[in-house]
């Protein structure tokens, strides 16, 4: 493998990984531009080293260029696991983690000289991240978060029962702000909710007042 070919592979891996990383960076995800670029370049370099070792030492042993690639695929799981975060009843970061895994595969493809599959895969990933998000939001309203303010007793047990009831109904709590009410043993809780398909904020109010949490003192729709 010539030095020029190696430089081309590393540069292409840097470009493709950076393109996907920029989209993640724009959304302030745990892994962004630099992380995706490093993963793609590192994977490409690992494959380049693997292929070079096979070419140099195949006379002395049965070298297998797939061994290092296999270790990259399994090892990237540890990095991806670090981007997955539990936020209340929901789990976030799965898209970022899977994106890291795909970018590692793109880097391996570039290192193996499979330029067209790597470029096409990058284009498809960008299409999924950019275009399908808009389609998904229009169909199901996934990104249209609803605000709700509740007044409850200043007790961890009561707040826990509210979050448990919301989670049981498939409602994700994206943000929560708690304020004390002066002179009373009450708190106001501002909730930013991600509702399931076809569920309205009125359904949430009815669920909390009628069946879910009788400890709620008042519900204020924002």
JSON list of C-alpha atoms in Angstrom, two decimals:
[
{"chain": "A", "resi": 1, "resn": "UNK", "atom": "CA", "xyz": [0.00, 0.00, 0.00]},
{"chain": "A", "resi": 2, "resn": "UNK", "atom": "CA", "xyz": [1.55, 3.31, -1.09]},
{"chain": "A", "resi": 3, "resn": "UNK", "atom": "CA", "xyz": [1.91, 6.30, 1.18]},
{"chain": "A", "resi": 4, "resn": "UNK", "atom": "CA", "xyz": [-0.40, 8.38, -1.05]},
{"chain": "A", "resi": 5, "resn": "UNK", "atom": "CA", "xyz": [-3.15, 5.76, -0.85]},
{"chain": "A", "resi": 6, "resn": "UNK", "atom": "CA", "xyz": [-2.84, 5.72, 2.93]},
{"chain": "A", "resi": 7, "resn": "UNK", "atom": "CA", "xyz": [-3.17, 9.50, 3.11]},
{"chain": "A", "resi": 8, "resn": "UNK", "atom": "CA", "xyz": [-6.23, 9.40, 0.86]},
{"chain": "A", "resi": 9, "resn": "UNK", "atom": "CA", "xyz": [-7.88, 6.80, 3.07]},
{"chain": "A", "resi": 10, "resn": "UNK", "atom": "CA", "xyz": [-7.19, 8.72, 6.29]},
{"chain": "A", "resi": 11, "resn": "UNK", "atom": "CA", "xyz": [-8.41, 12.00, 4.75]},
{"chain": "A", "resi": 12, "resn": "UNK", "atom": "CA", "xyz": [-11.59, 10.41, 3.42]},
{"chain": "A", "resi": 13, "resn": "UNK", "atom": "CA", "xyz": [-12.32, 8.79, 6.79]},
{"chain": "A", "resi": 14, "resn": "UNK", "atom": "CA", "xyz": [-11.80, 12.17, 8.48]},
{"chain": "A", "resi": 15, "resn": "UNK", "atom": "CA", "xyz": [-14.23, 13.81, 6.05]},
{"chain": "A", "resi": 16, "resn": "UNK", "atom": "CA", "xyz": [-16.97, 11.17, 6.28]},
{"chain": "A", "resi": 17, "resn": "UNK", "atom": "CA", "xyz": [-16.79, 10.87, 10.07]},
{"chain": "A", "resi": 18, "resn": "UNK", "atom": "CA", "xyz": [-16.79, 14.66, 10.42]},
{"chain": "A", "resi": 19, "resn": "UNK", "atom": "CA", "xyz": [-19.91, 15.04, 8.27]},
{"chain": "A", "resi": 20, "resn": "UNK", "atom": "CA", "xyz": [-21.92, 12.75, 10.53]},
{"chain": "A", "resi": 21, "resn": "UNK", "atom": "CA", "xyz": [-20.35, 14.29, 13.63]},
{"chain": "A", "resi": 22, "resn": "UNK", "atom": "CA", "xyz": [-21.40, 17.80, 12.63]},
{"chain": "A", "resi": 23, "resn": "UNK", "atom": "CA", "xyz": [-25.05, 16.79, 12.61]},
{"chain": "A", "resi": 24, "resn": "UNK", "atom": "CA", "xyz": [-24.69, 15.29, 16.12]},
{"chain": "A", "resi": 25, "resn": "UNK", "atom": "CA", "xyz": [-22.76, 18.37, 17.29]},
{"chain": "A", "resi": 26, "resn": "UNK", "atom": "CA", "xyz": [-25.55, 20.67, 16.08]},
{"chain": "A", "resi": 27, "resn": "UNK", "atom": "CA", "xyz": [-27.98, 18.89, 18.42]},
{"chain": "A", "resi": 28, "resn": "UNK", "atom": "CA", "xyz": [-25.57, 19.04, 21.40]},
{"chain": "A", "resi": 29, "resn": "UNK", "atom": "CA", "xyz": [-25.33, 15.27, 21.68]},
{"chain": "A", "resi": 30, "resn": "UNK", "atom": "CA", "xyz": [-22.83, 13.59, 24.07]},
{"chain": "A", "resi": 31, "resn": "UNK", "atom": "CA", "xyz": [-20.67, 12.55, 21.10]},
{"chain": "A", "resi": 32, "resn": "UNK", "atom": "CA", "xyz": [-20.11, 15.26, 18.50]},
{"chain": "A", "resi": 33, "resn": "UNK", "atom": "CA", "xyz": [-17.84, 16.34, 15.68]},
{"chain": "A", "resi": 34, "resn": "UNK", "atom": "CA", "xyz": [-14.48, 15.38, 17.18]},
{"chain": "A", "resi": 35, "resn": "UNK", "atom": "CA", "xyz": [-15.65, 12.06, 18.62]},
{"chain": "A", "resi": 36, "resn": "UNK", "atom": "CA", "xyz": [-17.16, 10.87, 15.35]},
{"chain": "A", "resi": 37, "resn": "UNK", "atom": "CA", "xyz": [-14.10, 12.01, 13.41]},
{"chain": "A", "resi": 38, "resn": "UNK", "atom": "CA", "xyz": [-11.73, 10.22, 15.78]},
{"chain": "A", "resi": 39, "resn": "UNK", "atom": "CA", "xyz": [-13.75, 7.00, 15.63]},
{"chain": "A", "resi": 40, "resn": "UNK", "atom": "CA", "xyz": [-13.86, 6.97, 11.84]},
{"chain": "A", "resi": 41, "resn": "UNK", "atom": "CA", "xyz": [-10.17, 7.84, 11.40]},
{"chain": "A", "resi": 42, "resn": "UNK", "atom": "CA", "xyz": [-9.11, 5.36, 14.07]},
{"chain": "A", "resi": 43, "resn": "UNK", "atom": "CA", "xyz": [-11.13, 2.57, 12.48]},
{"chain": "A", "resi": 44, "resn": "UNK", "atom": "CA", "xyz": [-9.67, 3.33, 9.06]},
{"chain": "A", "resi": 45, "resn": "UNK", "atom": "CA", "xyz": [-6.15, 3.28, 10.48]},
{"chain": "A", "resi": 46, "resn": "UNK", "atom": "CA", "xyz": [-6.80, -0.03, 12.25]},
{"chain": "A", "resi": 47, "resn": "UNK", "atom": "CA", "xyz": [-7.89, -1.58, 8.96]},
{"chain": "A", "resi": 48, "resn": "UNK", "atom": "CA", "xyz": [-4.91, -0.09, 7.11]},
{"chain": "A", "resi": 49, "resn": "UNK", "atom": "CA", "xyz": [-2.54, -1.58, 9.70]},
{"chain": "A", "resi": 50, "resn": "UNK", "atom": "CA", "xyz": [-4.35, -4.92, 9.49]},
{"chain": "A", "resi": 51, "resn": "UNK", "atom": "CA", "xyz": [-4.12, -5.09, 5.68]},
{"chain": "A", "resi": 52, "resn": "UNK", "atom": "CA", "xyz": [-0.48, -3.98, 5.73]},
{"chain": "A", "resi": 53, "resn": "UNK", "atom": "CA", "xyz": [0.43, -6.66, 8.27]},
{"chain": "A", "resi": 54, "resn": "UNK", "atom": "CA", "xyz": [-1.24, -9.32, 6.16]},
{"chain": "A", "resi": 55, "resn": "UNK", "atom": "CA", "xyz": [0.65, -8.18, 3.05]},
{"chain": "A", "resi": 56, "resn": "UNK", "atom": "CA", "xyz": [3.97, -8.04, 4.88]},
{"chain": "A", "resi": 57, "resn": "UNK", "atom": "CA", "xyz": [3.81, -11.26, 6.89]},
{"chain": "A", "resi": 58, "resn": "UNK", "atom": "CA", "xyz": [1.57, -13.61, 4.91]},
{"chain": "A", "resi": 59, "resn": "UNK", "atom": "CA", "xyz": [4.62, -15.68, 4.03]},
{"chain": "A", "resi": 60, "resn": "UNK", "atom": "CA", "xyz": [5.28, -16.43, 7.71]},
{"chain": "A", "resi": 61, "resn": "UNK", "atom": "CA", "xyz": [1.79, -17.01, 9.07]},
{"chain": "A", "resi": 62, "resn": "UNK", "atom": "CA", "xyz": [-1.85, -17.21, 8.06]},
{"chain": "A", "resi": 63, "resn": "UNK", "atom": "CA", "xyz": [-2.58, -13.54, 8.70]},
{"chain": "A", "resi": 64, "resn": "UNK", "atom": "CA", "xyz": [-6.24, -12.56, 8.82]},
{"chain": "A", "resi": 65, "resn": "UNK", "atom": "CA", "xyz": [-7.07, -8.84, 8.24]},
{"chain": "A", "resi": 66, "resn": "UNK", "atom": "CA", "xyz": [-10.52, -9.39, 9.72]},
{"chain": "A", "resi": 67, "resn": "UNK", "atom": "CA", "xyz": [-9.24, -9.93, 13.24]},
{"chain": "A", "resi": 68, "resn": "UNK", "atom": "CA", "xyz": [-8.43, -6.29, 14.00]},
{"chain": "A", "resi": 69, "resn": "UNK", "atom": "CA", "xyz": [-11.67, -5.18, 12.32]},
{"chain": "A", "resi": 70, "resn": "UNK", "atom": "CA", "xyz": [-13.64, -7.51, 14.57]},
{"chain": "A", "resi": 71, "resn": "UNK", "atom": "CA", "xyz": [-11.99, -6.00, 17.65]},
{"chain": "A", "resi": 72, "resn": "UNK", "atom": "CA", "xyz": [-12.90, -2.49, 16.46]},
{"chain": "A", "resi": 73, "resn": "UNK", "atom": "CA", "xyz": [-16.56, -3.47, 16.08]},
{"chain": "A", "resi": 74, "resn": "UNK", "atom": "CA", "xyz": [-16.74, -5.00, 19.55]},
{"chain": "A", "resi": 75, "resn": "UNK", "atom": "CA", "xyz": [-14.62, -2.32, 21.20]},
{"chain": "A", "resi": 76, "resn": "UNK", "atom": "CA", "xyz": [-16.74, 0.55, 19.91]},
{"chain": "A", "resi": 77, "resn": "UNK", "atom": "CA", "xyz": [-19.58, -0.81, 22.06]},
{"chain": "A", "resi": 78, "resn": "UNK", "atom": "CA", "xyz": [-17.85, 0.47, 25.19]},
{"chain": "A", "resi": 79, "resn": "UNK", "atom": "CA", "xyz": [-17.67, 3.98, 23.76]},
{"chain": "A", "resi": 80, "resn": "UNK", "atom": "CA", "xyz": [-21.27, 3.83, 22.59]},
{"chain": "A", "resi": 81, "resn": "UNK", "atom": "CA", "xyz": [-22.44, 2.70, 26.02]},
{"chain": "A", "resi": 82, "resn": "UNK", "atom": "CA", "xyz": [-21.00, 5.89, 27.50]},
{"chain": "A", "resi": 83, "resn": "UNK", "atom": "CA", "xyz": [-23.35, 8.02, 25.37]},
{"chain": "A", "resi": 84, "resn": "UNK", "atom": "CA", "xyz": [-26.50, 6.24, 26.58]},
{"chain": "A", "resi": 85, "resn": "UNK", "atom": "CA", "xyz": [-28.12, 8.09, 29.49]},
{"chain": "A", "resi": 86, "resn": "UNK", "atom": "CA", "xyz": [-31.16, 7.27, 31.56]},
{"chain": "A", "resi": 87, "resn": "UNK", "atom": "CA", "xyz": [-33.31, 10.40, 31.95]},
{"chain": "A", "resi": 88, "resn": "UNK", "atom": "CA", "xyz": [-36.25, 9.71, 34.27]},
{"chain": "A", "resi": 89, "resn": "UNK", "atom": "CA", "xyz": [-38.38, 6.95, 32.78]},
{"chain": "A", "resi": 90, "resn": "UNK", "atom": "CA", "xyz": [-36.75, 7.27, 29.35]},
{"chain": "A", "resi": 91, "resn": "UNK", "atom": "CA", "xyz": [-33.39, 6.39, 27.83]},
{"chain": "A", "resi": 92, "resn": "UNK", "atom": "CA", "xyz": [-31.57, 8.80, 25.53]},
{"chain": "A", "resi": 93, "resn": "UNK", "atom": "CA", "xyz": [-28.43, 8.50, 23.45]},
{"chain": "A", "resi": 94, "resn": "UNK", "atom": "CA", "xyz": [-29.26, 5.35, 21.51]},
{"chain": "A", "resi": 95, "resn": "UNK", "atom": "CA", "xyz": [-29.07, 7.16, 18.17]},
{"chain": "A", "resi": 96, "resn": "UNK", "atom": "CA", "xyz": [-25.67, 8.61, 19.07]},
{"chain": "A", "resi": 97, "resn": "UNK", "atom": "CA", "xyz": [-24.39, 5.20, 20.17]},
{"chain": "A", "resi": 98, "resn": "UNK", "atom": "CA", "xyz": [-25.59, 3.49, 17.01]},
{"chain": "A", "resi": 99, "resn": "UNK", "atom": "CA", "xyz": [-24.14, 6.34, 14.96]},
{"chain": "A", "resi": 100, "resn": "UNK", "atom": "CA", "xyz": [-20.72, 5.72, 16.49]},
{"chain": "A", "resi": 101, "resn": "UNK", "atom": "CA", "xyz": [-20.98, 2.06, 15.56]},
{"chain": "A", "resi": 102, "resn": "UNK", "atom": "CA", "xyz": [-21.91, 2.86, 11.95]},
{"chain": "A", "resi": 103, "resn": "UNK", "atom": "CA", "xyz": [-19.14, 5.46, 11.67]},
{"chain": "A", "resi": 104, "resn": "UNK", "atom": "CA", "xyz": [-16.64, 2.85, 12.88]},
{"chain": "A", "resi": 105, "resn": "UNK", "atom": "CA", "xyz": [-17.85, 0.53, 10.10]},
{"chain": "A", "resi": 106, "resn": "UNK", "atom": "CA", "xyz": [-17.48, 3.38, 7.59]},
{"chain": "A", "resi": 107, "resn": "UNK", "atom": "CA", "xyz": [-13.90, 3.86, 8.74]},
{"chain": "A", "resi": 108, "resn": "UNK", "atom": "CA", "xyz": [-13.19, 0.15, 8.32]},
{"chain": "A", "resi": 109, "resn": "UNK", "atom": "CA", "xyz": [-14.63, 0.25, 4.81]},
{"chain": "A", "resi": 110, "resn": "UNK", "atom": "CA", "xyz": [-12.42, 3.20, 3.89]},
{"chain": "A", "resi": 111, "resn": "UNK", "atom": "CA", "xyz": [-9.37, 1.45, 5.33]},
{"chain": "A", "resi": 112, "resn": "UNK", "atom": "CA", "xyz": [-10.16, -1.62, 3.24]},
{"chain": "A", "resi": 113, "resn": "UNK", "atom": "CA", "xyz": [-10.42, 0.50, 0.09]},
{"chain": "A", "resi": 114, "resn": "UNK", "atom": "CA", "xyz": [-14.20, 0.22, -0.26]},
{"chain": "A", "resi": 115, "resn": "UNK", "atom": "CA", "xyz": [-14.67, 3.90, -1.02]},
{"chain": "A", "resi": 116, "resn": "UNK", "atom": "CA", "xyz": [-18.06, 3.86, -2.75]},
{"chain": "A", "resi": 117, "resn": "UNK", "atom": "CA", "xyz": [-19.83, 1.78, -0.05]},
{"chain": "A", "resi": 118, "resn": "UNK", "atom": "CA", "xyz": [-18.37, 4.08, 2.61]},
{"chain": "A", "resi": 119, "resn": "UNK", "atom": "CA", "xyz": [-19.49, 7.26, 0.83]},
{"chain": "A", "resi": 120, "resn": "UNK", "atom": "CA", "xyz": [-22.94, 5.86, 0.04]},
{"chain": "A", "resi": 121, "resn": "UNK", "atom": "CA", "xyz": [-23.42, 4.73, 3.66]},
{"chain": "A", "resi": 122, "resn": "UNK", "atom": "CA", "xyz": [-22.44, 8.18, 4.91]},
{"chain": "A", "resi": 123, "resn": "UNK", "atom": "CA", "xyz": [-24.99, 9.79, 2.60]},
{"chain": "A", "resi": 124, "resn": "UNK", "atom": "CA", "xyz": [-27.68, 7.41, 3.80]},
{"chain": "A", "resi": 125, "resn": "UNK", "atom": "CA", "xyz": [-26.87, 8.10, 7.47]},
{"chain": "A", "resi": 126, "resn": "UNK", "atom": "CA", "xyz": [-27.07, 11.86, 6.88]},
{"chain": "A", "resi": 127, "resn": "UNK", "atom": "CA", "xyz": [-30.38, 11.40, 5.07]},
{"chain": "A", "resi": 128, "resn": "UNK", "atom": "CA", "xyz": [-31.79, 9.42, 8.01]},
{"chain": "A", "resi": 129, "resn": "UNK", "atom": "CA", "xyz": [-30.56, 11.96, 10.58]},
{"chain": "A", "resi": 130, "resn": "UNK", "atom": "CA", "xyz": [-31.60, 15.10, 8.70]},
{"chain": "A", "resi": 131, "resn": "UNK", "atom": "CA", "xyz": [-34.59, 14.25, 6.52]},
{"chain": "A", "resi": 132, "resn": "UNK", "atom": "CA", "xyz": [-36.34, 11.50, 8.47]},
{"chain": "A", "resi": 133, "resn": "UNK", "atom": "CA", "xyz": [-36.35, 13.57, 11.67]},
{"chain": "A", "resi": 134, "resn": "UNK", "atom": "CA", "xyz": [-38.57, 16.14, 9.94]},
{"chain": "A", "resi": 135, "resn": "UNK", "atom": "CA", "xyz": [-40.85, 13.45, 8.53]},
{"chain": "A", "resi": 136, "resn": "UNK", "atom": "CA", "xyz": [-41.07, 11.75, 11.92]},
{"chain": "A", "resi": 137, "resn": "UNK", "atom": "CA", "xyz": [-41.92, 15.03, 13.64]},
{"chain": "A", "resi": 138, "resn": "UNK", "atom": "CA", "xyz": [-44.70, 15.78, 11.14]},
{"chain": "A", "resi": 139, "resn": "UNK", "atom": "CA", "xyz": [-46.28, 12.35, 11.41]},
{"chain": "A", "resi": 140, "resn": "UNK", "atom": "CA", "xyz": [-46.17, 11.73, 15.14]},
{"chain": "A", "resi": 141, "resn": "UNK", "atom": "CA", "xyz": [-45.31, 15.08, 16.68]},
{"chain": "A", "resi": 142, "resn": "UNK", "atom": "CA", "xyz": [-42.38, 13.48, 18.50]},
{"chain": "A", "resi": 143, "resn": "UNK", "atom": "CA", "xyz": [-40.54, 16.77, 18.96]},
{"chain": "A", "resi": 144, "resn": "UNK", "atom": "CA", "xyz": [-43.61, 18.76, 19.99]},
{"chain": "A", "resi": 145, "resn": "UNK", "atom": "CA", "xyz": [-43.12, 18.66, 23.74]},
{"chain": "A", "resi": 146, "resn": "UNK", "atom": "CA", "xyz": [-46.01, 19.68, 26.00]},
{"chain": "A", "resi": 147, "resn": "UNK", "atom": "CA", "xyz": [-45.68, 21.73, 29.18]},
{"chain": "A", "resi": 148, "resn": "UNK", "atom": "CA", "xyz": [-47.62, 20.94, 32.34]},
{"chain": "A", "resi": 149, "resn": "UNK", "atom": "CA", "xyz": [-47.35, 22.42, 35.85]},
{"chain": "A", "resi": 150, "resn": "UNK", "atom": "CA", "xyz": [-48.60, 20.49, 38.86]},
{"chain": "A", "resi": 151, "resn": "UNK", "atom": "CA", "xyz": [-48.87, 21.42, 42.55]},
{"chain": "A", "resi": 152, "resn": "UNK", "atom": "CA", "xyz": [-48.11, 18.57, 44.95]},
{"chain": "A", "resi": 153, "resn": "UNK", "atom": "CA", "xyz": [-47.04, 18.00, 48.53]},
{"chain": "A", "resi": 154, "resn": "UNK", "atom": "CA", "xyz": [-43.37, 18.61, 49.22]},
{"chain": "A", "resi": 155, "resn": "UNK", "atom": "CA", "xyz": [-42.58, 14.93, 49.51]},
{"chain": "A", "resi": 156, "resn": "UNK", "atom": "CA", "xyz": [-40.24, 12.69, 47.49]},
{"chain": "A", "resi": 157, "resn": "UNK", "atom": "CA", "xyz": [-42.82, 9.89, 47.66]},
{"chain": "A", "resi": 158, "resn": "UNK", "atom": "CA", "xyz": [-45.48, 12.02, 45.99]},
{"chain": "A", "resi": 159, "resn": "UNK", "atom": "CA", "xyz": [-43.12, 13.24, 43.26]},
{"chain": "A", "resi": 160, "resn": "UNK", "atom": "CA", "xyz": [-42.00, 9.66, 42.73]},
{"chain": "A", "resi": 161, "resn": "UNK", "atom": "CA", "xyz": [-45.59, 8.47, 42.32]},
{"chain": "A", "resi": 162, "resn": "UNK", "atom": "CA", "xyz": [-46.19, 11.16, 39.68]},
{"chain": "A", "resi": 163, "resn": "UNK", "atom": "CA", "xyz": [-43.13, 10.24, 37.63]},
{"chain": "A", "resi": 164, "resn": "UNK", "atom": "CA", "xyz": [-43.98, 6.55, 37.98]},
{"chain": "A", "resi": 165, "resn": "UNK", "atom": "CA", "xyz": [-47.52, 7.13, 36.72]},
{"chain": "A", "resi": 166, "resn": "UNK", "atom": "CA", "xyz": [-46.23, 9.11, 33.74]},
{"chain": "A", "resi": 167, "resn": "UNK", "atom": "CA", "xyz": [-43.65, 6.47, 32.88]},
{"chain": "A", "resi": 168, "resn": "UNK", "atom": "CA", "xyz": [-46.23, 3.70, 33.16]},
{"chain": "A", "resi": 169, "resn": "UNK", "atom": "CA", "xyz": [-48.38, 5.56, 30.62]},
{"chain": "A", "resi": 170, "resn": "UNK", "atom": "CA", "xyz": [-45.45, 5.76, 28.19]},
{"chain": "A", "resi": 171, "resn": "UNK", "atom": "CA", "xyz": [-44.85, 9.49, 28.77]},
{"chain": "A", "resi": 172, "resn": "UNK", "atom": "CA", "xyz": [-41.22, 10.67, 28.81]},
{"chain": "A", "resi": 173, "resn": "UNK", "atom": "CA", "xyz": [-40.19, 13.55, 31.08]},
{"chain": "A", "resi": 174, "resn": "UNK", "atom": "CA", "xyz": [-37.72, 15.64, 29.09]},
{"chain": "A", "resi": 175, "resn": "UNK", "atom": "CA", "xyz": [-37.23, 18.37, 31.68]},
{"chain": "A", "resi": 176, "resn": "UNK", "atom": "CA", "xyz": [-38.38, 19.15, 35.21]},
{"chain": "A", "resi": 177, "resn": "UNK", "atom": "CA", "xyz": [-38.23, 22.34, 37.28]},
{"chain": "A", "resi": 178, "resn": "UNK", "atom": "CA", "xyz": [-39.26, 22.38, 40.96]},
{"chain": "A", "resi": 179, "resn": "UNK", "atom": "CA", "xyz": [-40.17, 25.49, 42.99]},
{"chain": "A", "resi": 180, "resn": "UNK", "atom": "CA", "xyz": [-41.18, 25.78, 46.66]},
{"chain": "A", "resi": 181, "resn": "UNK", "atom": "CA", "xyz": [-44.44, 27.56, 47.52]},
{"chain": "A", "resi": 182, "resn": "UNK", "atom": "CA", "xyz": [-43.78, 29.91, 50.41]},
{"chain": "A", "resi": 183, "resn": "UNK", "atom": "CA", "xyz": [-45.78, 29.36, 53.56]},
{"chain": "A", "resi": 184, "resn": "UNK", "atom": "CA", "xyz": [-47.08, 25.97, 52.52]},
{"chain": "A", "resi": 185, "resn": "UNK", "atom": "CA", "xyz": [-45.69, 22.47, 52.40]},
{"chain": "A", "resi": 186, "resn": "UNK", "atom": "CA", "xyz": [-46.24, 22.41, 48.65]},
{"chain": "A", "resi": 187, "resn": "UNK", "atom": "CA", "xyz": [-44.12, 22.58, 45.51]},
{"chain": "A", "resi": 188, "resn": "UNK", "atom": "CA", "xyz": [-44.80, 23.54, 41.91]},
{"chain": "A", "resi": 189, "resn": "UNK", "atom": "CA", "xyz": [-43.34, 21.16, 39.35]},
{"chain": "A", "resi": 190, "resn": "UNK", "atom": "CA", "xyz": [-42.95, 22.26, 35.72]},
{"chain": "A", "resi": 191, "resn": "UNK", "atom": "CA", "xyz": [-42.86, 19.23, 33.42]},
{"chain": "A", "resi": 192, "resn": "UNK", "atom": "CA", "xyz": [-41.82, 19.14, 29.77]},
{"chain": "A", "resi": 193, "resn": "UNK", "atom": "CA", "xyz": [-43.40, 15.98, 28.41]},
{"chain": "A", "resi": 194, "resn": "UNK", "atom": "CA", "xyz": [-42.92, 13.87, 25.32]},
{"chain": "A", "resi": 195, "resn": "UNK", "atom": "CA", "xyz": [-46.32, 12.30, 24.72]},
{"chain": "A", "resi": 196, "resn": "UNK", "atom": "CA", "xyz": [-47.03, 9.04, 22.86]},
{"chain": "A", "resi": 197, "resn": "UNK", "atom": "CA", "xyz": [-48.76, 9.16, 19.52]},
{"chain": "A", "resi": 198, "resn": "UNK", "atom": "CA", "xyz": [-52.40, 10.35, 19.66]},
{"chain": "A", "resi": 199, "resn": "UNK", "atom": "CA", "xyz": [-52.18, 11.29, 23.36]},
{"chain": "A", "resi": 200, "resn": "UNK", "atom": "CA", "xyz": [-53.06, 14.89, 24.25]},
{"chain": "A", "resi": 201, "resn": "UNK", "atom": "CA", "xyz": [-52.16, 16.98, 27.27]},
{"chain": "A", "resi": 202, "resn": "UNK", "atom": "CA", "xyz": [-55.83, 16.72, 28.33]},
{"chain": "A", "resi": 203, "resn": "UNK", "atom": "CA", "xyz": [-55.46, 12.96, 28.46]},
{"chain": "A", "resi": 204, "resn": "UNK", "atom": "CA", "xyz": [-52.47, 13.40, 30.77]},
{"chain": "A", "resi": 205, "resn": "UNK", "atom": "CA", "xyz": [-54.45, 15.68, 33.08]},
{"chain": "A", "resi": 206, "resn": "UNK", "atom": "CA", "xyz": [-57.33, 13.21, 33.24]},
{"chain": "A", "resi": 207, "resn": "UNK", "atom": "CA", "xyz": [-54.97, 10.34, 33.90]},
{"chain": "A", "resi": 208, "resn": "UNK", "atom": "CA", "xyz": [-53.23, 12.13, 36.76]},
{"chain": "A", "resi": 209, "resn": "UNK", "atom": "CA", "xyz": [-56.36, 13.44, 38.46]},
{"chain": "A", "resi": 210, "resn": "UNK", "atom": "CA", "xyz": [-58.71, 10.48, 38.01]},
{"chain": "A", "resi": 211, "resn": "UNK", "atom": "CA", "xyz": [-56.55, 7.41, 38.23]},
{"chain": "A", "resi": 212, "resn": "UNK", "atom": "CA", "xyz": [-52.86, 8.09, 38.54]},
{"chain": "A", "resi": 213, "resn": "UNK", "atom": "CA", "xyz": [-52.05, 10.41, 41.44]},
{"chain": "A", "resi": 214, "resn": "UNK", "atom": "CA", "xyz": [-54.76, 11.49, 43.89]},
{"chain": "A", "resi": 215, "resn": "UNK", "atom": "CA", "xyz": [-52.05, 13.32, 45.89]},
{"chain": "A", "resi": 216, "resn": "UNK", "atom": "CA", "xyz": [-51.91, 16.13, 43.28]},
{"chain": "A", "resi": 217, "resn": "UNK", "atom": "CA", "xyz": [-53.32, 19.37, 44.68]},
{"chain": "A", "resi": 218, "resn": "UNK", "atom": "CA", "xyz": [-53.68, 21.26, 41.40]},
{"chain": "A", "resi": 219, "resn": "UNK", "atom": "CA", "xyz": [-52.81, 21.00, 37.71]},
{"chain": "A", "resi": 220, "resn": "UNK", "atom": "CA", "xyz": [-51.94, 24.10, 35.68]},
{"chain": "A", "resi": 221, "resn": "UNK", "atom": "CA", "xyz": [-51.56, 23.72, 31.92]},
{"chain": "A", "resi": 222, "resn": "UNK", "atom": "CA", "xyz": [-48.75, 25.92, 30.54]}
]
